[in-house]
Short mmCIF file of C-alpha atoms in Angstrom, two decimals:
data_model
loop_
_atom_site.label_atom_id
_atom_site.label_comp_id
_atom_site.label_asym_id
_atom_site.label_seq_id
_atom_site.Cartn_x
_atom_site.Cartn_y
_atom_site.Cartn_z
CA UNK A 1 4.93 1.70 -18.35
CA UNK A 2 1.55 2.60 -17.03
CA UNK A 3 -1.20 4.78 -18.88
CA UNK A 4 -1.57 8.04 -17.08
CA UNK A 5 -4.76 7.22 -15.45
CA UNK A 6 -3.15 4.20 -14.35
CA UNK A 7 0.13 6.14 -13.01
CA UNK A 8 -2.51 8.86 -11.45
CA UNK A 9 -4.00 6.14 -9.72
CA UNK A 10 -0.74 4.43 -8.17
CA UNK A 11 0.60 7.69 -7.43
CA UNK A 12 -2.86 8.70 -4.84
CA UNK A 13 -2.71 5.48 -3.57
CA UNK A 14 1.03 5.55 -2.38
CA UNK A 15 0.52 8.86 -1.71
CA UNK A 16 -1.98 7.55 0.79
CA UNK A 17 -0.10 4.84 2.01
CA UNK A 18 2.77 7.91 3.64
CA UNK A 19 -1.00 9.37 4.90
CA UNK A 20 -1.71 6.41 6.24
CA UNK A 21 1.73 5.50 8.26
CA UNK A 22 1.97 9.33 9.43
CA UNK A 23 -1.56 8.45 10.98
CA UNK A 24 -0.71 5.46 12.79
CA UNK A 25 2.41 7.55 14.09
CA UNK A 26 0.67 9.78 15.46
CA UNK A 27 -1.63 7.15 17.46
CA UNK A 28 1.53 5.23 18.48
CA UNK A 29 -0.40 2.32 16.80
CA UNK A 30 2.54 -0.03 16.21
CA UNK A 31 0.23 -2.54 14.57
CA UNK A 32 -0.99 0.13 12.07
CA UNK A 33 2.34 1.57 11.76
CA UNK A 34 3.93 -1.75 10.25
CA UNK A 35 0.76 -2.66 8.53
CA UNK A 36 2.19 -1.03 5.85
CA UNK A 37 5.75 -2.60 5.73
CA UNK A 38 6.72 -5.90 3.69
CA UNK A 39 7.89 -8.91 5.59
CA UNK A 40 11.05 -7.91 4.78
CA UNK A 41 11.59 -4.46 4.85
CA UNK A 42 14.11 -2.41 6.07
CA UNK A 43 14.14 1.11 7.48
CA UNK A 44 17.61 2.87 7.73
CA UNK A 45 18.02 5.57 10.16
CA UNK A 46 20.70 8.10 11.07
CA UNK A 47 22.89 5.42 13.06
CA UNK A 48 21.52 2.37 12.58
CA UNK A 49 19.19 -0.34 10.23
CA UNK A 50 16.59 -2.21 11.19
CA UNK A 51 16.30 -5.24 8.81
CA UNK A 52 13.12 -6.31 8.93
CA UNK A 53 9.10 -5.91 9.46
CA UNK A 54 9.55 -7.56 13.29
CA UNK A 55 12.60 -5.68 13.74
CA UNK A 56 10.90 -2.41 12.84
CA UNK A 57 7.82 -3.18 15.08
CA UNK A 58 10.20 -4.15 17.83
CA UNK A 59 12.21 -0.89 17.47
CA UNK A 60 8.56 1.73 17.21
CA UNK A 61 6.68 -0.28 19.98
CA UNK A 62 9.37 0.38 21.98
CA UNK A 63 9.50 4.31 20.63
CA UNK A 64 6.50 5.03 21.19
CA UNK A 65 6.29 3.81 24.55
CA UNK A 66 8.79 6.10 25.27
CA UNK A 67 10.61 8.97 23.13
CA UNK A 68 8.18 9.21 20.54
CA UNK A 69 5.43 8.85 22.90
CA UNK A 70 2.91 11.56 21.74
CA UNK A 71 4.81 13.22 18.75
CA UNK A 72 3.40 13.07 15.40
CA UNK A 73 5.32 12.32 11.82
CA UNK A 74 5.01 15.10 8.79
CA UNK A 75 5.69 13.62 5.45
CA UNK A 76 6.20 16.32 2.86
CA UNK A 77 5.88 14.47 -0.23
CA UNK A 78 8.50 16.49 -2.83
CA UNK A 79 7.98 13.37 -5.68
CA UNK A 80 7.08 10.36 -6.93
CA UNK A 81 9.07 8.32 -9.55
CA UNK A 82 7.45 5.42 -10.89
CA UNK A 83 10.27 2.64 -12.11
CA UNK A 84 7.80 0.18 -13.38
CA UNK A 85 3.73 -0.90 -12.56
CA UNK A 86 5.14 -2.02 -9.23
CA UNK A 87 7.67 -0.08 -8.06
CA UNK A 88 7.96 3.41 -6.68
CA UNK A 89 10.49 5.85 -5.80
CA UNK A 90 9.15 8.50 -3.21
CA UNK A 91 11.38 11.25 -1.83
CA UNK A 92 9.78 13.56 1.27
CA UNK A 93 10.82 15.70 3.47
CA UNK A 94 9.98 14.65 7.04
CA UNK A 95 10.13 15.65 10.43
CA UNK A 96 9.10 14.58 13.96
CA UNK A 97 6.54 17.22 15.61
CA UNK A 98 6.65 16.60 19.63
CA UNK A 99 3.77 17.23 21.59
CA UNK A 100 2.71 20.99 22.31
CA UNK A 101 4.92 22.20 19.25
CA UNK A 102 3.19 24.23 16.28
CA UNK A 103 6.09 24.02 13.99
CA UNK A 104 9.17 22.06 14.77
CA UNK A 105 12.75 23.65 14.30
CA UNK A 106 14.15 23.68 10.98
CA UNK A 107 17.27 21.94 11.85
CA UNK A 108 14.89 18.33 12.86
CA UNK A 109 14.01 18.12 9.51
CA UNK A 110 15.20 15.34 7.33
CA UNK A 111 15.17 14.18 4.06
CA UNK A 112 13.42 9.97 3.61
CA UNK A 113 13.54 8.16 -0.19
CA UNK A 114 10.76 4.96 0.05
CA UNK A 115 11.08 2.40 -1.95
CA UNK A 116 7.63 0.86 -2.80
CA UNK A 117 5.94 -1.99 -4.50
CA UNK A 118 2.09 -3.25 -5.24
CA UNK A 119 2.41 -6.60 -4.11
CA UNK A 120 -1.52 -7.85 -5.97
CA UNK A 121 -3.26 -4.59 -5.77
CA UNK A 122 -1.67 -3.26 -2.32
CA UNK A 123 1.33 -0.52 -2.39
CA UNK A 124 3.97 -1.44 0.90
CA UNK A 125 7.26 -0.15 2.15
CA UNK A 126 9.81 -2.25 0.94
CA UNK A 127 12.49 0.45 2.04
CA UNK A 128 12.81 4.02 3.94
CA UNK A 129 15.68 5.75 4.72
CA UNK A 130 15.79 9.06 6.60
CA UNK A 131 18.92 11.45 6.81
CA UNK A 132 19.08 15.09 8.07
CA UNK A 133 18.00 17.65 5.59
CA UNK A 134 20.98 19.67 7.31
#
């Protein structure tokens, strides 16, 4: 396992990395959205799975041309697990803020577990999956 200063260090930079994708969100930048995804990652989402990095930049492009068109992304990061030097288990709770809201309604938010890895020095999404906090 890591030294602290070493898990201290992974744990700011993937906490950056959700930072960094709820940024891109909220630019609809597709391109910086799935920057952060592996090749072949996979996002599962309340009815469906999208199985890969094309797939999931397919699926937002198309998202944020439409429905998700100006909304923003709020990642509440609750923890971080570290399972090794290259893996890492985040849980957040997340919601979807549309345009002209202050605070969404409680019932939109949900609960997402990422699955992570440093792949040479560089944290990505290998795997999200998002379910209602109910």
């Amino acid at each position: 396992m890591t030294s602290t200063t070493t898990q201290d260090t992974d744990e700011h930079a993937v906490r950056a990395l959700i930072d960094a994708v709820s940024a891109a969100w909220a630019d609809n930048d597709v391109a910086a959205f799935v920057a952060h995804y592996a090749d072949d990652a996979t996002a599962v989402l309340p009815g469906f799975a999208l199985l890969s990095k094309a797939v999931i930049r397919t699926a937002m492009a198309a998202a944020f041309a439409d429905q998700l068109k100006g909304t923003r992304r709020i990642h509440r990061v609750q923890g971080v697990r570290f399972l090794d030097n290259a893996t890492a288990i985040v849980i957040s709770r997340s919601v979807t803020v549309r345009a002209g809201e202050n605070e969404p309604p409680a019932d939109r938010w949900s609960i997402a577990t990422w699955v992570l890895s440093d792949r040479a020095g560089r944290w990505l999404i290998e795997a999200y999956h998002d379910c209602p906090a109910a």
